[in-house]
Amino acid sequence: MSFTNETDKQKYYIEKCRELIAAKEQKLGRKLTACVVTFGCQMNFKDSEKLMGILSQIGYQETDDEHADLVLYNTCTVRENANLKIYGRLGYLSKIKEKNPEMIIGLCGCMMQEPQVVEKLNKSYRFVDIIFGTHNVFQLAELLYDRLIGGHRIEDIWDGTTEIVEDLPTIRKYDFKSGVNIMYGCNNFCSYCIVPYVRGRERSRNPEDIVKEVEELVSNGVVEVMLLGQNVNSYGKTLDNPISFAKLLEMVEQVEGLERIRFMTSHPKDLSDELIEVMAKSKKICKQMHLPLQSGSSRLLKIMNRHYDKEQYLTLVDKLRAAIPDIGISTDIIVGFPGETDEDFEETLDVVRKARYDSAFTFIYSKRSGTPAATMPDQVPEDVVKERFDRLLNLVNEISREKTKHLEGTVQSVLVEELNKKIPGYVTGRLSNNSVVHFEGCKELIGKIVDVNLKEAKGFYYMGEMVK
Ligand code: 5AD
Ligand code: SF4
């Protein structure tokens, strides 16, 4: 067969798999089920929606139960414990497969891009049927077809790609909100981070394709989009017709019917004044900024290859808060980077106190082989890291709690996301600044934007009351 483009090729394999699965269903006298489990970040979550979209077109019914006919783990490898989790869960899956030998187990995502992982899987995890990486997610139907007709294990991992395959099916977890990839990969090579090695070089999608996708989403009921990229602030630089991220936001803002725009992640080194201006005057861009700090020590930031220092970072935070009152700022911080001294760590605490984050994700440094930091001297002893980590967490929590108080008693517009998991008759929604509020309401409110009085700040969330 010859195809004019990759999308047509994959649609062909979806059809071929459909026939094979339909025949299996006939034989078994029941529908076949598929379960996609996502580990890691929003990017993986979005990839999983694409994977499930392909599987559902093939004829699989979606399930959360890992006793399914096909189970696919979309893996993460940003920290070592993410990998350990996968090996543990594979042990559990092998037990299920012993009872259902026809079951197909697939692994994909970031962890598969590491050669030593694949080596280990080849040696000790032979029951895995399909292995692929981050660059060929769109190929799932083709790989599954090869497995179904060949009967042998399929392994297809690409080193990199320049290709962006548009227009394949996806199944969205939520009807009213969706992630939208605007770029893939990362060119920054922060010295601790494995992402550039497993996700490849930065590639931006064409703005027209992005806007078209958003328009389609909105016509299907989506009111909030999250524009996704490892470093959205450098969006568009490598396109044939370069365009800034701020300009892309202005284009997306034009989409009629769209109510809210979020994005992540922003790299401080590329955050422009133009972006802050566009955010300040926008009616749709949420008052939220995720701005990873990593460390407050200018000395360490240099070794981390972050290209900004403590003062530049704090200036950015000041600018954001001045231009966009009530903006919610969140961050990522790593504790225990090689060579981190008490003084370095105090600098981090100092930035946390000054930036007054609304929320912060704190991580213990994890050595990722192949990254420059893995071989740096002076890896910090575990007990020192633990003590610093606890101090940081206490400070971060104390500030988040104080910050939540600021909006207590005000009325804010809230996108209702789901039924409350704990209190019957309640729903849970999000403010523009990404804070969560619980209030009395019914499932018909899900996906609607309503006004809510934030009656009581409860530390990291609010209890509210809908304003009629
Ligand atoms: N160890 C700990 N945390 C890491 N991150 C990235 N690499 C590592 C690592 N090796 C964190 C960074 C990043 C977030 C997604 O994960 O803080 O912003
Ligand atoms: Fe990793 Fe740095 Fe790229 Fe973020 S910007 S994915 S931390 S290398």
mmCIF file of C-alpha atoms and ligand atoms in Angstrom, residues 78 185-197 199 202 229-231 265-269 292 294 304-306 332 334, ligand 2:
data_model
loop_
_atom_site.group_PDB
_atom_site.id
_atom_site.type_symbol
_atom_site.label_atom_id
_atom_site.label_comp_id
_atom_site.label_asym_id
_atom_site.label_seq_id
_atom_site.Cartn_x
_atom_site.Cartn_y
_atom_site.Cartn_z
ATOM 1 C CA VAL A 78 10.878 12.573 34.903
ATOM 2 C CA GLY A 185 9.670 18.574 22.713
ATOM 3 C CA CYS A 186 12.085 20.836 24.536
ATOM 4 C CA ASN A 187 15.378 22.494 23.557
ATOM 5 C CA ASN A 188 16.441 23.761 26.945
ATOM 6 C CA PHE A 189 18.483 20.946 28.414
ATOM 7 C CA CYS A 190 18.179 21.974 32.045
ATOM 8 C CA SER A 191 21.009 19.921 33.515
ATOM 9 C CA TYR A 192 18.813 17.734 35.766
ATOM 10 C CA CYS A 193 16.067 17.026 33.244
ATOM 11 C CA ILE A 194 15.534 14.007 31.025
ATOM 12 C CA VAL A 195 12.642 15.492 29.033
ATOM 13 C CA PRO A 196 14.705 16.823 26.083
ATOM 14 C CA TYR A 197 16.184 13.327 25.644
ATOM 15 C CA ARG A 199 10.621 14.072 23.969
ATOM 16 C CA GLU A 202 11.142 21.569 20.005
ATOM 17 C CA GLY A 229 3.993 22.773 25.619
ATOM 18 C CA GLN A 230 7.186 22.182 27.641
ATOM 19 C CA ASN A 231 8.064 25.832 27.137
ATOM 20 C CA THR A 265 4.434 25.501 31.084
ATOM 21 C CA SER A 266 6.134 28.895 30.987
ATOM 22 C CA HIS A 267 9.890 29.159 31.163
ATOM 23 C CA PRO A 268 10.919 32.360 32.979
ATOM 24 C CA LYS A 269 13.773 33.011 30.549
ATOM 25 C CA PRO A 292 8.842 26.991 37.529
ATOM 26 C CA GLN A 294 13.556 25.184 40.352
ATOM 27 C CA MET A 304 21.008 24.019 36.181
ATOM 28 C CA ASN A 305 21.316 25.840 32.821
ATOM 29 C CA ARG A 306 18.172 27.887 33.466
ATOM 30 C CA ASP A 332 8.003 23.875 40.624
ATOM 31 C CA ILE A 334 13.684 21.016 43.212
HETATM 32 FE FE1 SF4 B 2 13.016 19.860 31.471
HETATM 33 FE FE2 SF4 B 2 13.965 22.362 31.509
HETATM 34 FE FE3 SF4 B 2 12.754 21.416 29.273
HETATM 35 FE FE4 SF4 B 2 11.288 21.914 31.478
HETATM 36 S S1 SF4 B 2 12.429 23.446 30.267
HETATM 37 S S2 SF4 B 2 11.185 20.075 30.173
HETATM 38 S S3 SF4 B 2 12.701 21.381 33.131
HETATM 39 S S4 SF4 B 2 14.682 20.687 30.173
#
